[in-house]
Each structure stands twice: as structure tokens, then as C-alpha cells.
Short mmCIF file of N, CA, C and O in Angstrom, two decimals:
data_model
loop_
_atom_site.label_atom_id
_atom_site.label_comp_id
_atom_site.label_asym_id
_atom_site.label_seq_id
_atom_site.Cartn_x
_atom_site.Cartn_y
_atom_site.Cartn_z
N MET A 1201 -60.13 145.94 39.79
CA MET A 1201 -59.84 145.88 41.19
C MET A 1201 -58.40 145.38 41.36
O MET A 1201 -57.92 144.61 40.56
N GLY A 1202 -57.78 145.87 42.42
CA GLY A 1202 -56.41 145.46 42.69
C GLY A 1202 -55.36 146.32 41.99
O GLY A 1202 -54.18 146.21 42.29
N GLN A 1203 -55.79 147.17 41.08
CA GLN A 1203 -54.85 148.02 40.35
C GLN A 1203 -54.29 149.09 41.28
O GLN A 1203 -55.00 149.60 42.14
N GLU A 1204 -53.02 149.42 41.11
CA GLU A 1204 -52.43 150.52 41.87
C GLU A 1204 -52.46 151.78 41.02
O GLU A 1204 -52.26 151.73 39.81
N ILE A 1205 -52.74 152.91 41.67
CA ILE A 1205 -52.75 154.19 40.98
C ILE A 1205 -51.92 155.18 41.78
O ILE A 1205 -51.69 155.00 42.98
N THR A 1206 -51.48 156.22 41.10
CA THR A 1206 -50.72 157.29 41.74
C THR A 1206 -51.49 158.59 41.55
O THR A 1206 -51.94 158.90 40.45
N ILE A 1207 -51.66 159.32 42.64
CA ILE A 1207 -52.26 160.65 42.60
C ILE A 1207 -51.28 161.57 43.31
O ILE A 1207 -51.01 161.37 44.51
N GLY A 1208 -50.75 162.55 42.61
CA GLY A 1208 -49.71 163.39 43.21
C GLY A 1208 -48.55 162.51 43.60
O GLY A 1208 -48.01 161.76 42.79
N ARG A 1209 -48.19 162.55 44.89
CA ARG A 1209 -47.07 161.73 45.38
C ARG A 1209 -47.56 160.51 46.16
O ARG A 1209 -46.77 159.79 46.76
N ALA A 1210 -48.86 160.28 46.18
CA ALA A 1210 -49.44 159.16 46.93
C ALA A 1210 -49.71 157.98 46.00
O ALA A 1210 -50.06 158.15 44.83
N ARG A 1211 -49.56 156.77 46.53
CA ARG A 1211 -49.90 155.55 45.80
C ARG A 1211 -51.06 154.87 46.51
O ARG A 1211 -51.08 154.78 47.73
N LEU A 1212 -52.02 154.39 45.71
CA LEU A 1212 -53.22 153.76 46.26
C LEU A 1212 -53.51 152.46 45.53
O LEU A 1212 -53.13 152.29 44.37
N LYS A 1213 -54.22 151.55 46.20
CA LYS A 1213 -54.68 150.30 45.60
C LYS A 1213 -56.19 150.34 45.52
O LYS A 1213 -56.87 150.55 46.53
N VAL A 1214 -56.74 150.13 44.33
CA VAL A 1214 -58.19 150.13 44.12
C VAL A 1214 -58.76 148.86 44.73
O VAL A 1214 -58.33 147.76 44.40
N VAL A 1215 -59.73 149.02 45.65
CA VAL A 1215 -60.27 147.85 46.36
C VAL A 1215 -61.75 147.59 46.12
O VAL A 1215 -62.21 146.47 46.33
N LYS A 1216 -62.50 148.60 45.68
CA LYS A 1216 -63.94 148.38 45.49
C LYS A 1216 -64.53 149.47 44.61
O LYS A 1216 -64.09 150.60 44.64
N ARG A 1217 -65.55 149.10 43.85
CA ARG A 1217 -66.29 150.06 43.05
C ARG A 1217 -67.37 150.73 43.89
O ARG A 1217 -67.91 150.11 44.79
N ILE A 1218 -67.68 151.98 43.56
CA ILE A 1218 -68.79 152.67 44.20
C ILE A 1218 -69.93 152.70 43.19
O ILE A 1218 -69.86 153.39 42.18
N MET A 1219 -70.95 151.88 43.45
CA MET A 1219 -72.11 151.83 42.57
C MET A 1219 -73.24 152.61 43.23
O MET A 1219 -73.28 152.74 44.44
N ARG A 1220 -74.12 153.11 42.45
CA ARG A 1220 -75.27 153.85 42.97
C ARG A 1220 -76.54 153.07 42.73
O ARG A 1220 -76.72 152.42 41.70
N CYS A 1221 -77.45 153.16 43.66
CA CYS A 1221 -78.71 152.44 43.55
C CYS A 1221 -79.77 153.34 42.91
O CYS A 1221 -79.53 154.50 42.62
N ALA A 1222 -80.94 152.80 42.74
CA ALA A 1222 -82.04 153.53 42.11
C ALA A 1222 -82.49 154.73 42.92
O ALA A 1222 -83.17 155.61 42.40
N ALA A 1223 -82.11 154.81 44.20
CA ALA A 1223 -82.50 155.97 45.02
C ALA A 1223 -81.95 157.27 44.44
O ALA A 1223 -82.50 158.34 44.68
N THR A 1224 -80.86 157.19 43.66
CA THR A 1224 -80.31 158.40 43.04
C THR A 1224 -81.23 158.94 41.96
O THR A 1224 -81.03 160.06 41.48
N ASP A 1225 -82.24 158.17 41.55
CA ASP A 1225 -83.19 158.61 40.53
C ASP A 1225 -84.27 159.53 41.09
O ASP A 1225 -85.02 160.14 40.34
N VAL A 1226 -84.37 159.63 42.41
CA VAL A 1226 -85.47 160.36 43.05
C VAL A 1226 -85.14 161.84 43.22
O VAL A 1226 -84.08 162.20 43.73
N GLU A 1227 -86.06 162.67 42.79
CA GLU A 1227 -85.94 164.12 43.00
C GLU A 1227 -86.34 164.37 44.46
O GLU A 1227 -87.47 164.07 44.84
N PRO A 1228 -85.42 164.88 45.31
CA PRO A 1228 -85.70 164.96 46.74
C PRO A 1228 -86.88 165.85 47.13
O PRO A 1228 -87.55 165.57 48.12
N GLY A 1229 -87.15 166.88 46.39
CA GLY A 1229 -88.24 167.78 46.74
C GLY A 1229 -89.61 167.18 46.55
O GLY A 1229 -90.53 167.43 47.33
N THR A 1230 -89.76 166.35 45.52
CA THR A 1230 -91.08 165.79 45.21
C THR A 1230 -91.19 164.30 45.51
O THR A 1230 -92.29 163.78 45.64
N GLY A 1231 -90.06 163.62 45.58
CA GLY A 1231 -90.07 162.17 45.76
C GLY A 1231 -90.35 161.41 44.48
O GLY A 1231 -90.46 160.19 44.47
N VAL A 1232 -90.45 162.13 43.38
CA VAL A 1232 -90.73 161.51 42.08
C VAL A 1232 -89.43 161.00 41.47
O VAL A 1232 -88.41 161.68 41.48
N ARG A 1233 -89.50 159.78 40.93
CA ARG A 1233 -88.35 159.22 40.22
C ARG A 1233 -88.35 159.79 38.81
O ARG A 1233 -89.04 159.29 37.93
N ASP A 1234 -87.55 160.84 38.63
CA ASP A 1234 -87.53 161.49 37.32
C ASP A 1234 -86.14 161.53 36.69
O ASP A 1234 -85.93 162.17 35.68
N LEU A 1235 -85.20 160.87 37.31
CA LEU A 1235 -83.83 160.77 36.78
C LEU A 1235 -83.50 159.30 36.56
O LEU A 1235 -84.21 158.42 37.03
N SER A 1236 -82.40 159.05 35.90
CA SER A 1236 -81.95 157.66 35.73
C SER A 1236 -80.43 157.64 35.75
O SER A 1236 -79.79 157.32 34.75
N ILE A 1237 -79.86 157.99 36.88
CA ILE A 1237 -78.41 158.11 37.01
C ILE A 1237 -77.69 156.79 36.70
O ILE A 1237 -76.80 156.78 35.85
N PRO A 1238 -78.02 155.65 37.35
CA PRO A 1238 -77.31 154.41 37.04
C PRO A 1238 -77.39 154.03 35.56
O PRO A 1238 -76.38 153.67 34.94
N SER A 1239 -78.57 154.13 34.95
CA SER A 1239 -78.67 153.74 33.54
C SER A 1239 -77.98 154.74 32.62
O SER A 1239 -77.42 154.38 31.59
N THR A 1240 -77.97 156.02 33.00
CA THR A 1240 -77.25 157.03 32.22
C THR A 1240 -75.76 156.76 32.27
O THR A 1240 -75.06 156.85 31.25
N LEU A 1241 -75.24 156.42 33.46
CA LEU A 1241 -73.82 156.06 33.57
C LEU A 1241 -73.50 154.85 32.70
O LEU A 1241 -72.47 154.82 32.01
N MET A 1242 -74.38 153.84 32.71
CA MET A 1242 -74.16 152.64 31.93
C MET A 1242 -74.12 152.96 30.44
O MET A 1242 -73.23 152.50 29.72
N ARG A 1243 -75.08 153.75 29.97
CA ARG A 1243 -75.11 154.11 28.55
C ARG A 1243 -73.91 154.95 28.14
O ARG A 1243 -73.34 154.76 27.08
N THR A 1244 -73.52 155.88 29.00
CA THR A 1244 -72.46 156.81 28.66
C THR A 1244 -71.07 156.23 28.83
O THR A 1244 -70.20 156.43 27.98
N TYR A 1245 -70.84 155.50 29.93
CA TYR A 1245 -69.50 155.02 30.25
C TYR A 1245 -69.33 153.50 30.22
O TYR A 1245 -68.24 153.00 30.43
N GLY A 1246 -70.44 152.78 30.05
CA GLY A 1246 -70.35 151.32 30.00
C GLY A 1246 -70.31 150.66 31.37
O GLY A 1246 -70.02 149.47 31.47
N HIS A 1247 -70.61 151.41 32.42
CA HIS A 1247 -70.67 150.88 33.79
C HIS A 1247 -71.51 151.82 34.64
O HIS A 1247 -71.66 152.99 34.30
N PRO A 1248 -72.06 151.33 35.78
CA PRO A 1248 -72.87 152.19 36.64
C PRO A 1248 -72.10 152.78 37.82
O PRO A 1248 -72.68 153.29 38.76
N ASP A 1249 -70.78 152.69 37.78
CA ASP A 1249 -69.96 153.12 38.91
C ASP A 1249 -69.85 154.64 39.01
O ASP A 1249 -69.74 155.33 38.00
N CYS A 1250 -69.86 155.13 40.24
CA CYS A 1250 -69.70 156.57 40.48
C CYS A 1250 -68.31 156.89 41.03
O CYS A 1250 -68.01 158.04 41.28
N GLY A 1251 -67.50 155.89 41.24
CA GLY A 1251 -66.16 156.11 41.75
C GLY A 1251 -65.57 154.82 42.26
O GLY A 1251 -66.06 153.73 41.96
N ILE A 1252 -64.50 154.93 43.04
CA ILE A 1252 -63.82 153.76 43.60
C ILE A 1252 -63.46 154.03 45.06
O ILE A 1252 -63.36 155.17 45.49
N TYR A 1253 -63.29 152.94 45.78
CA TYR A 1253 -62.67 153.01 47.10
C TYR A 1253 -61.23 152.54 46.90
O TYR A 1253 -60.98 151.60 46.14
N ALA A 1254 -60.29 153.20 47.57
CA ALA A 1254 -58.88 152.82 47.44
C ALA A 1254 -58.20 152.89 48.80
O ALA A 1254 -58.55 153.72 49.64
N GLU A 1255 -57.22 152.01 48.99
CA GLU A 1255 -56.41 152.00 50.20
C GLU A 1255 -55.10 152.71 49.91
O GLU A 1255 -54.51 152.50 48.85
N VAL A 1256 -54.63 153.50 50.85
CA VAL A 1256 -53.35 154.18 50.69
C VAL A 1256 -52.23 153.18 50.92
O VAL A 1256 -52.16 152.54 51.97
N ILE A 1257 -51.37 153.03 49.92
CA ILE A 1257 -50.21 152.15 50.03
C ILE A 1257 -49.01 152.97 50.51
O ILE A 1257 -48.24 152.53 51.34
N GLU A 1258 -48.90 154.15 49.95
CA GLU A 1258 -47.81 155.06 50.32
C GLU A 1258 -48.36 156.47 50.35
O GLU A 1258 -48.84 156.98 49.33
N GLY A 1259 -48.34 157.09 51.50
CA GLY A 1259 -48.86 158.43 51.64
C GLY A 1259 -48.02 159.46 50.91
O GLY A 1259 -46.84 159.23 50.64
N GLY A 1260 -48.63 160.56 50.60
CA GLY A 1260 -47.93 161.65 49.94
C GLY A 1260 -48.90 162.79 49.68
O GLY A 1260 -50.11 162.62 49.75
N GLU A 1261 -48.34 163.93 49.39
CA GLU A 1261 -49.17 165.11 49.15
C GLU A 1261 -49.96 164.99 47.86
O GLU A 1261 -49.46 164.55 46.83
N ILE A 1262 -51.24 165.35 47.94
CA ILE A 1262 -52.13 165.41 46.79
C ILE A 1262 -52.66 166.84 46.71
O ILE A 1262 -53.09 167.39 47.72
N ALA A 1263 -52.61 167.42 45.52
CA ALA A 1263 -53.04 168.80 45.35
C ALA A 1263 -54.03 168.89 44.19
O ALA A 1263 -54.03 168.04 43.30
N PRO A 1264 -54.89 169.91 44.21
CA PRO A 1264 -55.82 170.11 43.08
C PRO A 1264 -55.04 170.16 41.77
O PRO A 1264 -53.97 170.78 41.69
N GLY A 1265 -55.56 169.45 40.77
CA GLY A 1265 -54.92 169.43 39.46
C GLY A 1265 -53.93 168.30 39.27
O GLY A 1265 -53.45 168.09 38.15
N ASP A 1266 -53.60 167.56 40.34
CA ASP A 1266 -52.69 166.42 40.19
C ASP A 1266 -53.31 165.38 39.28
O ASP A 1266 -54.51 165.12 39.35
N SER A 1267 -52.49 164.77 38.46
CA SER A 1267 -53.01 163.73 37.57
C SER A 1267 -53.12 162.41 38.32
O SER A 1267 -52.47 162.20 39.35
N ILE A 1268 -53.94 161.52 37.76
CA ILE A 1268 -54.11 160.17 38.29
C ILE A 1268 -53.54 159.24 37.23
O ILE A 1268 -53.93 159.31 36.06
N SER A 1269 -52.61 158.38 37.63
CA SER A 1269 -52.01 157.49 36.64
C SER A 1269 -51.87 156.08 37.21
O SER A 1269 -51.71 155.92 38.42
N PRO A 1270 -51.95 155.10 36.33
CA PRO A 1270 -51.78 153.70 36.77
C PRO A 1270 -50.32 153.40 37.09
O PRO A 1270 -49.44 154.10 36.72
#
């Protein structure tokens, strides 16, 4: 948290993690919990986060394929 990143020509400050709850485990058609998204993320990536929230520090154009760098 607090890290600044650049995407295209925009600069952003990371302010919060996006975590997912157990509701993501539910198959919507049946209501059966047959997935394990948070635990799969933890096993695969070492955290249960699905993304980040960031504040724009300096606006700029962002285009598909732009890299993200610290």
C-alpha cells in the first residue's frame, strides 16, 4: 500500500487491496459452493487479492497493452 505505479502516461497511488469473500465460491445457477476462488488465489499467488484500488496522482492516457510499472 502507498506504492506509486505508472500505467501509460498516468501515475497512481495504491490505496487498498481488493479481496474477495467466500460468496465467489458459489455457482450462481445452483447456489452450490463448488469453487474456492480465495483459497485458489492464496495457493497460487500467496494472497487472496483480486486487484487494487488506486488514486490518480497525475492523469494521462492509458491504452490497451500499456505496461504497469512501479
